[in-house]
Short mmCIF file of C-alpha atoms and ligand atoms in Angstrom, two decimals:
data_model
loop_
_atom_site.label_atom_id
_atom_site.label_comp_id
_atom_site.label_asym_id
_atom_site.label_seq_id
_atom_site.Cartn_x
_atom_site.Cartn_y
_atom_site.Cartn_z
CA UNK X 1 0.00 0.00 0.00
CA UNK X 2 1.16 3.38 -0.93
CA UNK X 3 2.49 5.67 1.94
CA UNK X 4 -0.15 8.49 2.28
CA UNK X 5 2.60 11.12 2.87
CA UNK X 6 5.68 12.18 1.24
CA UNK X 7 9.36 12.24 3.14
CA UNK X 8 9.84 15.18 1.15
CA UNK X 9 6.96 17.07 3.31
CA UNK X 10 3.84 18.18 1.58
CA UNK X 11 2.68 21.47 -0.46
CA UNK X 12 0.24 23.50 2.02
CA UNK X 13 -2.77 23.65 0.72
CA UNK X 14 -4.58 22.92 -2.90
CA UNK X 15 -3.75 26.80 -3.71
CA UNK X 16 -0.15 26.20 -3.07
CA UNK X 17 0.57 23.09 -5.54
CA UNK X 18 -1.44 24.86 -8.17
CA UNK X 19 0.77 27.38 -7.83
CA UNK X 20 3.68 25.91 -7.84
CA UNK X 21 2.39 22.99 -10.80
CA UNK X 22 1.35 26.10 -13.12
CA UNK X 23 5.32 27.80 -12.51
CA UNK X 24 6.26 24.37 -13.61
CA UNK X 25 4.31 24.45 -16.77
CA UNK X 26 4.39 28.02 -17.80
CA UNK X 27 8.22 29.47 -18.84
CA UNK X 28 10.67 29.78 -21.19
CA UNK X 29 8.61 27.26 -23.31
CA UNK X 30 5.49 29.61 -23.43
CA UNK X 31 7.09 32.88 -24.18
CA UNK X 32 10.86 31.89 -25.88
CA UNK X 33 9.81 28.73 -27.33
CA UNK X 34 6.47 28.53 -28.41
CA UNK X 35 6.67 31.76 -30.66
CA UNK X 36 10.08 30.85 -32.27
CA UNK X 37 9.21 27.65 -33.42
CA UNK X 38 5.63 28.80 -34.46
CA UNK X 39 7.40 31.28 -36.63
CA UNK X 40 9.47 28.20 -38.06
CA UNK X 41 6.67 26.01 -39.07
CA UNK X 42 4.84 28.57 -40.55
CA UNK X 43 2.04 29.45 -37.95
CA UNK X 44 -1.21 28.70 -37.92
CA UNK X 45 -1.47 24.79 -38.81
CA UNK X 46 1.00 24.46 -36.23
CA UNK X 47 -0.47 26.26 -33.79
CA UNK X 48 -3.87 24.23 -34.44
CA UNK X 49 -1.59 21.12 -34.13
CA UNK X 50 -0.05 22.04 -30.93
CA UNK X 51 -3.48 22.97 -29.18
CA UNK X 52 -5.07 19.46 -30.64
CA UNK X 53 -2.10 17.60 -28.84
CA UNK X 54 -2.50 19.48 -25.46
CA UNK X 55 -5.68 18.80 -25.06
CA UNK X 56 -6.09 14.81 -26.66
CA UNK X 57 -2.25 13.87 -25.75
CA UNK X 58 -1.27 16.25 -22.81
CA UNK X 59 -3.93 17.01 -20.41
CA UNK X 60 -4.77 12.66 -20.15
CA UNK X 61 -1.26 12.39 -19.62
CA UNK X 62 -0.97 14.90 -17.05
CA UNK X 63 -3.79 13.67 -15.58
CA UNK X 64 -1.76 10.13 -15.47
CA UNK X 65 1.19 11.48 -14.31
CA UNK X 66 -0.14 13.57 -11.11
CA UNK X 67 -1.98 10.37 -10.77
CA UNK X 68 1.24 8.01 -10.10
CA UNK X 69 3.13 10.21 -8.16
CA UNK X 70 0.14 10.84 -5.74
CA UNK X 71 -0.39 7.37 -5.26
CA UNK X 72 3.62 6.42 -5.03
CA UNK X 73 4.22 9.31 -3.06
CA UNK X 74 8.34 9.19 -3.84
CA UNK X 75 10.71 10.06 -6.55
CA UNK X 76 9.66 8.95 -10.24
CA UNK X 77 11.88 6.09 -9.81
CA UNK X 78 10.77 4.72 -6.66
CA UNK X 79 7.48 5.41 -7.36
CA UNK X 80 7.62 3.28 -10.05
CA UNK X 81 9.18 0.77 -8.14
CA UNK X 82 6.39 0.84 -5.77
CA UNK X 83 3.41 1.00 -8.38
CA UNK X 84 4.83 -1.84 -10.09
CA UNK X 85 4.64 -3.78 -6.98
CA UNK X 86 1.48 -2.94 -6.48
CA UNK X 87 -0.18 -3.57 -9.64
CA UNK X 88 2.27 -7.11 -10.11
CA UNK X 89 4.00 -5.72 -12.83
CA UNK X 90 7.57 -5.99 -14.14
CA UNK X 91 9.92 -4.25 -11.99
CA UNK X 92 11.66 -2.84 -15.10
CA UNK X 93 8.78 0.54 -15.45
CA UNK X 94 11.45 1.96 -12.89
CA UNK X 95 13.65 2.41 -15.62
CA UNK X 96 10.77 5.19 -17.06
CA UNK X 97 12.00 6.71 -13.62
CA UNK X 98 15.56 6.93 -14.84
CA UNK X 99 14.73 8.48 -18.17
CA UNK X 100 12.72 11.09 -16.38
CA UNK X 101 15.70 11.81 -14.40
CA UNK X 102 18.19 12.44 -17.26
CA UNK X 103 15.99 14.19 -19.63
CA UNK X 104 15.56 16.60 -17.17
CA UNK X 105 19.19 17.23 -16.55
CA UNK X 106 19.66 18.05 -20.17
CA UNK X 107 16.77 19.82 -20.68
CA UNK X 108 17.80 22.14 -17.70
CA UNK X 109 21.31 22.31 -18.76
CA UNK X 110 20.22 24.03 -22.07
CA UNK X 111 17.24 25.77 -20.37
CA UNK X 112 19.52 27.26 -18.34
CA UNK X 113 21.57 29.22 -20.93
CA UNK X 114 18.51 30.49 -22.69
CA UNK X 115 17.18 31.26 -18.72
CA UNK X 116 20.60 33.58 -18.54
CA UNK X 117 19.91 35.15 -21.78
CA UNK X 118 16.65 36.69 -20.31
CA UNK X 119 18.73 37.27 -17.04
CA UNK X 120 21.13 39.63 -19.27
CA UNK X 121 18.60 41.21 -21.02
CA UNK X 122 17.38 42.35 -17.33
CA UNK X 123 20.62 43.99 -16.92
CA UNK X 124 20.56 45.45 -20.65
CA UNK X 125 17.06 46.86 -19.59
CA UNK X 126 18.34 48.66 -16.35
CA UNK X 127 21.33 50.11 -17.83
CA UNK X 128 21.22 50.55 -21.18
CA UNK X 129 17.08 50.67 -21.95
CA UNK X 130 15.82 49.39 -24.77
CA UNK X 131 16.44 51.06 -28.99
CA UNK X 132 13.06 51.56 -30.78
CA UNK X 133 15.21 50.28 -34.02
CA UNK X 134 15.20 46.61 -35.03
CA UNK X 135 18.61 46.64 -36.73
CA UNK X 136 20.30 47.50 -33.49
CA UNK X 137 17.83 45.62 -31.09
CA UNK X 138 19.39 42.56 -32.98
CA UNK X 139 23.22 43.43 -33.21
CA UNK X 140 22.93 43.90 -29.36
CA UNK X 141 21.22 40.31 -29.50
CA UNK X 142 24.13 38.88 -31.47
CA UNK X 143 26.68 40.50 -29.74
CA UNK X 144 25.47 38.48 -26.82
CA UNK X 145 25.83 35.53 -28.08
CA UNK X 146 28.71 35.67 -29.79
CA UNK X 147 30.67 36.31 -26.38
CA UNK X 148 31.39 32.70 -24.67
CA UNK X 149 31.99 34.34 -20.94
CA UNK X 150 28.85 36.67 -20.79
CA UNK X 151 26.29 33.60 -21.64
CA UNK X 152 28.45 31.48 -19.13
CA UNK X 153 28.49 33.93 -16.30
CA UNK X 154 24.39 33.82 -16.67
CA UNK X 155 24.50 30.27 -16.73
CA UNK X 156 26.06 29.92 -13.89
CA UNK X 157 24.51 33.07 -12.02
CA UNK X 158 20.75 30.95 -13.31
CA UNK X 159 22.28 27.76 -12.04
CA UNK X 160 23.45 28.74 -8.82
CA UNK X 161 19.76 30.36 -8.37
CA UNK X 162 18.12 27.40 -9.27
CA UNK X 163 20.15 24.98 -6.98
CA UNK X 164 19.54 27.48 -3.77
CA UNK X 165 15.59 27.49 -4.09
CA UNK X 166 15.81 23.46 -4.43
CA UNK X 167 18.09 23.30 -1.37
CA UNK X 168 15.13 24.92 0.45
CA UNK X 169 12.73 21.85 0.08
CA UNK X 170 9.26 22.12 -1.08
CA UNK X 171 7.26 24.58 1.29
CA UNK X 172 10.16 26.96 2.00
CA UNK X 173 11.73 26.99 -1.63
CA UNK X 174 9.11 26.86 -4.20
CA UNK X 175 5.83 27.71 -2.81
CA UNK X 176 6.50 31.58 -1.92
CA UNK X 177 9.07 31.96 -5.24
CA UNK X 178 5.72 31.67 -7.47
CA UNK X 179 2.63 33.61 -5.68
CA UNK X 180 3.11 36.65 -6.87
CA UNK X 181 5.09 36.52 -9.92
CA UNK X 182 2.87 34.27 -11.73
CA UNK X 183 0.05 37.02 -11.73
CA UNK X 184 2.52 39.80 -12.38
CA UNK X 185 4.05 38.32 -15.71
CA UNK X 186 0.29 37.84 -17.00
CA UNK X 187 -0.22 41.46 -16.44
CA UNK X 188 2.86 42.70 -18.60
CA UNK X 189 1.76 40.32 -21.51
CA UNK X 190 -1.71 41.69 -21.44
CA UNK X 191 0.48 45.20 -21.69
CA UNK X 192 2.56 43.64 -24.52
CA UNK X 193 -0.41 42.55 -26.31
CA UNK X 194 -1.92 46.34 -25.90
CA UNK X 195 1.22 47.61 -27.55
CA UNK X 196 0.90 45.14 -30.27
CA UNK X 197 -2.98 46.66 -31.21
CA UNK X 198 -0.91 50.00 -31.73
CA UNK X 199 1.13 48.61 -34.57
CA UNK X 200 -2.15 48.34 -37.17
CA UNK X 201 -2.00 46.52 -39.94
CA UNK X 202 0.61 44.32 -38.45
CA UNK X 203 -1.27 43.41 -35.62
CA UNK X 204 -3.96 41.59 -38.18
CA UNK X 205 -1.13 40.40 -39.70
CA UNK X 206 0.18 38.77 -36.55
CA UNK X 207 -3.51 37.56 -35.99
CA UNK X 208 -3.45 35.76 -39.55
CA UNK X 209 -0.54 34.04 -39.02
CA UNK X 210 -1.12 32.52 -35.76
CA UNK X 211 -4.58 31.71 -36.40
CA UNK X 212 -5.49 31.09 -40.15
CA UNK X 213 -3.96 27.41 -40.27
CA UNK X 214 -2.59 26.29 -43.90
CA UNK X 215 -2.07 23.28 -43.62
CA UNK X 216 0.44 23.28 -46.98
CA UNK X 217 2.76 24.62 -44.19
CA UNK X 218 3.74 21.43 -41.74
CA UNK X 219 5.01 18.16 -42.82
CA UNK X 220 5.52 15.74 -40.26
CA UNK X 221 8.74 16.81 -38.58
CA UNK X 222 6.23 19.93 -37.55
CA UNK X 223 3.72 17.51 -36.03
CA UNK X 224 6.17 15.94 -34.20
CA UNK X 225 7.88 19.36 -32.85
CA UNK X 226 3.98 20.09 -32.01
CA UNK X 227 3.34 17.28 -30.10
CA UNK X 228 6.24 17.51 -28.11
CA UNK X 229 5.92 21.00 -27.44
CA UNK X 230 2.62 19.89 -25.98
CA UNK X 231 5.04 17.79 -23.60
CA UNK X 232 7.33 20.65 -23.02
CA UNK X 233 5.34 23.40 -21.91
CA UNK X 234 2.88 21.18 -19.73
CA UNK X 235 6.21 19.87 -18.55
CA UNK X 236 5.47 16.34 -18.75
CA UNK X 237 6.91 13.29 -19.56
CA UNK X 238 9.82 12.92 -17.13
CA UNK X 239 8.61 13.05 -13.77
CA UNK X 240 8.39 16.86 -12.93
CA UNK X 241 4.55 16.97 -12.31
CA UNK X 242 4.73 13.09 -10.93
CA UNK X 243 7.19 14.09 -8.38
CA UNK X 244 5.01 17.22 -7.27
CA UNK X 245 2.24 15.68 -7.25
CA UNK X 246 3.35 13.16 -4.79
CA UNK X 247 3.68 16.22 -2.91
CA UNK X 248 -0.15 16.49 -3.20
CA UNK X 249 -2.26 16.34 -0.07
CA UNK X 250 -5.34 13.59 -0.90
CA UNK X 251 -8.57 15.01 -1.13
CA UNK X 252 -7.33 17.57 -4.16
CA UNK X 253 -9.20 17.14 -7.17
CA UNK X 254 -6.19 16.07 -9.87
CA UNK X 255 -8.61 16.58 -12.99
CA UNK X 256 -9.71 19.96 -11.97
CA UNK X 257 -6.49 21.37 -11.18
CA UNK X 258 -4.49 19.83 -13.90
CA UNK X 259 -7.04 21.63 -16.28
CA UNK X 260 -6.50 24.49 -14.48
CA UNK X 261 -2.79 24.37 -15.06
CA UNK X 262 -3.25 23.09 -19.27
CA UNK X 263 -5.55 26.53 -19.16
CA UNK X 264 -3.18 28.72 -17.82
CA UNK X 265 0.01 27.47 -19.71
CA UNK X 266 -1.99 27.64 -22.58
CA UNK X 267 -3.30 31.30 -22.47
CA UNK X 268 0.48 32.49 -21.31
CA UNK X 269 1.53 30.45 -25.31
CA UNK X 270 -1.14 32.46 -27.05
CA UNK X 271 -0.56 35.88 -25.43
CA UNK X 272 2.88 35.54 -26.36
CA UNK X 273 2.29 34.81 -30.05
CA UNK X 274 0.11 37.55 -30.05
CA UNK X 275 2.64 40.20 -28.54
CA UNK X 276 5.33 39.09 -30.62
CA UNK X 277 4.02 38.57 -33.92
CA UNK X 278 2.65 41.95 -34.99
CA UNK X 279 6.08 42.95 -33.90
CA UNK X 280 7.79 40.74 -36.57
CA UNK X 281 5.62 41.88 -38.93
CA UNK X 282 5.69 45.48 -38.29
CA UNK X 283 9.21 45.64 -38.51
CA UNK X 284 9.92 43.74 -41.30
CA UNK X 285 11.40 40.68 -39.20
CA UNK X 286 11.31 36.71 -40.14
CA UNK X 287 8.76 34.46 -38.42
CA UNK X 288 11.62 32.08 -38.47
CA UNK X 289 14.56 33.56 -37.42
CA UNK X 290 14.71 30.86 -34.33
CA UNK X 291 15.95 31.01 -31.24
CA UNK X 292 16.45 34.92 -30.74
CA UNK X 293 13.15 35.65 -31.68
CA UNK X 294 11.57 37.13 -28.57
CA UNK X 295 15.07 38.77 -27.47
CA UNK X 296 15.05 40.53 -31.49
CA UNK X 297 11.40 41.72 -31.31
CA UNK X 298 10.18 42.41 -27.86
CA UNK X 299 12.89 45.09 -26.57
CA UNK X 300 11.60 46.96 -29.92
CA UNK X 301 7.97 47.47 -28.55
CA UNK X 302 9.60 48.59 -24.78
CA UNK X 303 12.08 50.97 -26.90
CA UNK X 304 9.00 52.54 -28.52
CA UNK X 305 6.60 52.42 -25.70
CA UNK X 306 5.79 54.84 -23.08
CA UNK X 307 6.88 53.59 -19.63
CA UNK X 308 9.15 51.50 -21.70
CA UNK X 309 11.96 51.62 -19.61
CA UNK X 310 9.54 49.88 -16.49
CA UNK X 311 8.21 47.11 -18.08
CA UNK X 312 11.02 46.29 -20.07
CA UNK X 313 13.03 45.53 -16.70
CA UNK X 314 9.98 43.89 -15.46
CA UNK X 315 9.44 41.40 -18.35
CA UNK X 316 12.80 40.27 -18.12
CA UNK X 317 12.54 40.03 -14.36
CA UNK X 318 9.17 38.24 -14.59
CA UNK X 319 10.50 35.57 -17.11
CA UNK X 320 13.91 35.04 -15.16
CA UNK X 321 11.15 33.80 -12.33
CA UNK X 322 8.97 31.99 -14.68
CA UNK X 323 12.11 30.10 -16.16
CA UNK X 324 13.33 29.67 -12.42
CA UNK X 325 9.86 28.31 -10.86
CA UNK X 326 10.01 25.56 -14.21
CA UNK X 327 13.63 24.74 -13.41
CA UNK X 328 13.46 23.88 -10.37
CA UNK X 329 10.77 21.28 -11.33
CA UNK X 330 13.02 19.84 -14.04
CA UNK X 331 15.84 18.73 -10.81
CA UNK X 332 13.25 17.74 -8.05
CA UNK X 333 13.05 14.24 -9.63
CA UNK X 334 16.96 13.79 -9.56
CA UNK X 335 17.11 15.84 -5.55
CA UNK X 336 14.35 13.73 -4.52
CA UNK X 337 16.14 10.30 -5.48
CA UNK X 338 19.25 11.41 -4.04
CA UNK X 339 17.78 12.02 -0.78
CA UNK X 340 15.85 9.07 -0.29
CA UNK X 341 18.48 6.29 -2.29
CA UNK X 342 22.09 7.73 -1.27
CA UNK X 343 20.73 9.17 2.46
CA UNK X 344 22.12 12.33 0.78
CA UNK X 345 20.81 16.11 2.48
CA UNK X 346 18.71 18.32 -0.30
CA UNK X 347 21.74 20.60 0.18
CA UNK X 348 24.00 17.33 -1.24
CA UNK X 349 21.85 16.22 -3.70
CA UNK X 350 21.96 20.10 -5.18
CA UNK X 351 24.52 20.60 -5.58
CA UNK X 352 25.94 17.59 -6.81
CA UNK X 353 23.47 17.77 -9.44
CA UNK X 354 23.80 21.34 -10.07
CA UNK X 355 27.46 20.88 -10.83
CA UNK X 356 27.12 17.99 -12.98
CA UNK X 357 23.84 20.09 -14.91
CA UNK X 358 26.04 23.25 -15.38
CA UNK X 359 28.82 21.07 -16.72
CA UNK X 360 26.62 20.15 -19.60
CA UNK X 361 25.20 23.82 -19.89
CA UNK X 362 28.60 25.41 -20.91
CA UNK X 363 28.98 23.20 -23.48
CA UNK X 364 25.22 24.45 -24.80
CA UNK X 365 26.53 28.22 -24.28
CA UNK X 366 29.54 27.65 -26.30
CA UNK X 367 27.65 26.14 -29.19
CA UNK X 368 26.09 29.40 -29.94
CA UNK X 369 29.66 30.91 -30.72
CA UNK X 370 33.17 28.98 -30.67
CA UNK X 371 31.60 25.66 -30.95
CA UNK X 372 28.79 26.27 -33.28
CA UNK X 373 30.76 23.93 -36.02
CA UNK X 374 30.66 21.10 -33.67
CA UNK X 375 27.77 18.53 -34.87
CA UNK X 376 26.25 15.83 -32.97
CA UNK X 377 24.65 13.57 -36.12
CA UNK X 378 24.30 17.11 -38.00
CA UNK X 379 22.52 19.03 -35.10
CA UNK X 380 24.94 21.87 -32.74
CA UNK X 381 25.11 21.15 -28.42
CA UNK X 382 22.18 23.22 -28.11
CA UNK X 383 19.91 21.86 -31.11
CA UNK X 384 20.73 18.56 -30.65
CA UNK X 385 20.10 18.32 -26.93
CA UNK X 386 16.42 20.28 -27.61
CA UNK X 387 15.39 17.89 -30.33
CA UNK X 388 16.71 14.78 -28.33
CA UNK X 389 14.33 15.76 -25.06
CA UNK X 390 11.26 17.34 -26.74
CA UNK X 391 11.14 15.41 -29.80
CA UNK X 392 12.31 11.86 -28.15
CA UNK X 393 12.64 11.52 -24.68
CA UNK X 394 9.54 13.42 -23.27
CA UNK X 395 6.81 11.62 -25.84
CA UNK X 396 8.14 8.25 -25.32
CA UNK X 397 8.16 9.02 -21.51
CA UNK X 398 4.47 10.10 -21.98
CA UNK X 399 3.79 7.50 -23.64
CA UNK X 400 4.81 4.95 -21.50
CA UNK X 401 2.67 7.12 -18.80
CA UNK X 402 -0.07 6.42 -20.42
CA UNK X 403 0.46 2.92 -20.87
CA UNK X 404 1.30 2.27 -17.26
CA UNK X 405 -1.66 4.51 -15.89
CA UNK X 406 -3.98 3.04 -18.76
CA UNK X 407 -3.29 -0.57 -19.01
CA UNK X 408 -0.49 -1.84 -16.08
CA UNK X 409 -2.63 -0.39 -13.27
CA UNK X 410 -5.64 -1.41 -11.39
CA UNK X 411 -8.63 0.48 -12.14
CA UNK X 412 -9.59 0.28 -8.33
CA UNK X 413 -6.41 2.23 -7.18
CA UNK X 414 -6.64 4.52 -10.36
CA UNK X 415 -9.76 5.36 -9.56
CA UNK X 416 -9.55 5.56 -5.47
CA UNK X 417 -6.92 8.08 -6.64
CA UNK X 418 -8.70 10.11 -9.05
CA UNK X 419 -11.67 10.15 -7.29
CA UNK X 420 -13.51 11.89 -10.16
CA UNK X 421 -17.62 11.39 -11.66
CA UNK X 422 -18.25 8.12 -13.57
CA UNK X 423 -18.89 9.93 -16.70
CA UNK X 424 -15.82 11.82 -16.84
CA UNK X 425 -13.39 9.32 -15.35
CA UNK X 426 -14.31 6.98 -18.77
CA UNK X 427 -13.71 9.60 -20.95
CA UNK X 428 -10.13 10.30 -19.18
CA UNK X 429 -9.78 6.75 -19.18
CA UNK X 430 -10.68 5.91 -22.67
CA UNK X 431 -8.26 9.19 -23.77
CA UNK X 432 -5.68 7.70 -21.65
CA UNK X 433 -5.56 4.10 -22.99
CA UNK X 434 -6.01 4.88 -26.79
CA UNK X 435 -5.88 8.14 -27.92
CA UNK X 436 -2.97 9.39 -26.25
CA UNK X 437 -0.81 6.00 -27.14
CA UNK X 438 -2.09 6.14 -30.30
CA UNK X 439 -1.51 9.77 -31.34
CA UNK X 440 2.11 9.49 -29.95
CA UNK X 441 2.98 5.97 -31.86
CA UNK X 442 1.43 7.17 -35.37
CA UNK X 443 3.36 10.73 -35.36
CA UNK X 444 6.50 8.34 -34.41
CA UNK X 445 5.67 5.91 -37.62
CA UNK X 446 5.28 9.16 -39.85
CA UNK X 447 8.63 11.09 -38.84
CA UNK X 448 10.05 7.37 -39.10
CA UNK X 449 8.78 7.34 -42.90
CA UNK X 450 6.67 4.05 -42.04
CA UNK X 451 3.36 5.54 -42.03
N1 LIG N 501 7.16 23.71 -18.92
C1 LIG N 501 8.33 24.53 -18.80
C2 LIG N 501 8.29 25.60 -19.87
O1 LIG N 501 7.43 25.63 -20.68
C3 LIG N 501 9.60 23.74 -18.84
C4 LIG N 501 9.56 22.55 -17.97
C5 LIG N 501 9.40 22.54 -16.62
C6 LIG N 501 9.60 21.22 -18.40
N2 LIG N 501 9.35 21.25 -16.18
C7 LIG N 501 9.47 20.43 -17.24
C8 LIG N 501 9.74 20.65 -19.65
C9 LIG N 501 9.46 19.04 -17.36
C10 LIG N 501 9.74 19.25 -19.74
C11 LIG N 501 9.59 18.46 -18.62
O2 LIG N 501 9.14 26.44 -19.91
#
């Protein structure tokens, strides 16, 4: 039987793990990503794509996930240990744990770079504000990336942040980090999207491109970066919303919260778009210019506006915190093991990871200039690392979710777990089994050329 408290202690109240699962989901993905590689694959099909796999591929799964770690009430890996048990299954689904585990570690030692981009763009806000012209907006962008010690001083400076708010355990560390900022950052979007109205004709412009799908536009390598965006920005797939919600006090409604959460993360995507597109347009910018999208197009609408200065150092400050309240999800799996396998304090188990995380993260940072000629199978550090976790590790980790929560486990415990109406618990539970699965293995087959 399945502990009915965590080691790790327990978030305080329902309030407090919503908060702290929606800083998990909504970050870097939601305002860096999500427009840069919407602008890639051409917009609106994508975007129709993307929402189709949140809601038939990510919210089951998160559903699934929050489920297991609940009920195991331990690290992804010993959870799954422990579920297996339970449902008499082979003892090898721990392994799912150990996936989890390292796909986080790369995905935070490349989130981490992009996190200190945003962290110098707070310092170019305060001291130098913000030029109103795109050409120069984007030489200061390049000029920061071409310079191997300024991205790995914000590495580490992001790192070292990171690594002290996990140290603090769950109440103490991550609750308070996310009360307030979460709300803030909405407002300043709202305010971005106000400034985008000014721009005209572009804003329409920006409209039609996010929204009027043409579907001409994606082939299947788009579906696939889709989907596991859809794992990315929900943050699922490797055992970040399993191990907080093992943090979960019983008696919280997992369906209602996790569609909470999909909501939230969801709006955050869209707002973004919406800022940042009319501002491509309007100034003559590509859609698909990648990476340095937001940090090319969004200091041109604080240059122009008035109070410009304000909320320019605010964004920046707001999505430091947004990419710090996701990051610290992306180690808790690795802490957590640590602490209850090796005996090791949280302040071990930090920084022991954080060392070995940052390690990896300078050679992301130096793939952007001195290293950007060095290919893994045709792909840079950075690009390589991204594709392997969002585009490999996270789907197949979802999918295996699925499978576990849909077919390995016993509907009694699912459901004692769940603790949802009939009606809807069939629908989760049909969405679950076959549609998730499903929609993950055919996308595989097509990328794969056999479908
Ligand atoms: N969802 C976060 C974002 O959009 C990133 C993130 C946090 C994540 N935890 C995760 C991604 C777990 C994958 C898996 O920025």
């Amino acid at each position: 039987m399945a502990k009915t408290k965590s080691i790790h202690g327990e978030w305080s109240s329902r309030f407090a793990y919503i908060l702290a699962a929606t800083g998990s989901a909504v970050g870097l993905g939601n305002i860096w990503k999500f427009p840069y590689i919407t602008g890639e694959n051409g917009g609106g099909a994508f975007v129709l794509v993307y929402l189709g796999c949140v809601l038939a591929v990510g919210i089951p799964i998160m559903i699934a996930e929050t489920m297991m770690g609940r009920r195991g009430r331990q690290s992804p890996i010993n959870t799954l240990s422990t579920l297996s048990t339970e449902a008499s299954v082979n003892k090898n689904w721990h392994y799912l744990g150990w996936m989890g585990v390292i796909a986080g570690v790369l995905i935070l030692s490349y989130y981490s770079v992009i996190a200190g981009w945003a962290s110098a763009y707070v310092f170019k806000a305060i001291f130098g504000g913000f030029s109103s012209d795109a050409m120069q907006v984007k030489a200061s962008f390049d000029e920061l990336i071409a310079s191997p010690l300024q991205l790995i001083f914000w590495h580490t400076a992001f790192m070292i942040a990171t690594m002290s708010v996990v140290m603090r355990g769950v109440r103490g560390g991550l609750e308070k980090a996310v009360q307030l900022l979460m709300p803030s950052l909405f407002v300043l979007l709202i305010i971005l999207v106000g400034y985008a109205m000014t721009t005209g004709e572009a804003y329409f412009q920006g409209l039609s491109f996010l929204f009027s799908p043409d579907f001409s536009e994606i082939d299947s390598d788009a579906v696939l970066t889709a989907m596991g965006h859809a794992f990315f920005t929900l943050g699922l797939g490797m055992g970040a919303i399993m191990v907080y919600g093992s943090y979960l006090p019983s008696g919280v409604s997992i369906a209602k919260t996790t569609l909470f959460i999909a909501g939230a993360d969801t709006i955050v995507a869209l707002l973004a778009g919406i800022a940042i597109f009319p501002l491509v347009f309007a100034n003559g910018l590509e859609p698909g210019s990648g990476p340095g999208l937001i940090f090319q197009t969004l200091p041109i609408a604080f240059g122009n506006m008035t109070g410009g200065w304000l909320f320019g150092v605010l964004f920046f400050v707001l999505l430091v915190f947004a990419a710090l309240t996701s990051s610290i999800s992306l180690v808790e799996p690795v802490v957590a093991w640590m602490v209850e396998n090796r005996g090791f304090t949280r302040v071990k188990a930090s920084v022991i990871s954080g060392i070995a995380i940052w390690v990896i993260g300078v050679g992301v940072a130096l793939s952007f200039n001195i290293w950007s000629e060095f290919k893994i199978f045709d792909k840079t550090i950075f690009n390589f690392l991204d594709d392997l976790t969002a585009k490999v590790m996270l789907p197949v980790g979802g999918f295996c979710i699925a499978i576990f929560a849909g077919w390995m486990m016993q509907q009694k415990h699912v459901k004692d777990e769940l603790d949802m109406p009939e009606q809807q618990y069939q629908i989760w539970k049909f969405l679950v089994s076959y549609v998730a699965p499903a929609a993950v293995f055919l996308v595989f087959l097509h990328v794969l050329g056999i479908f």
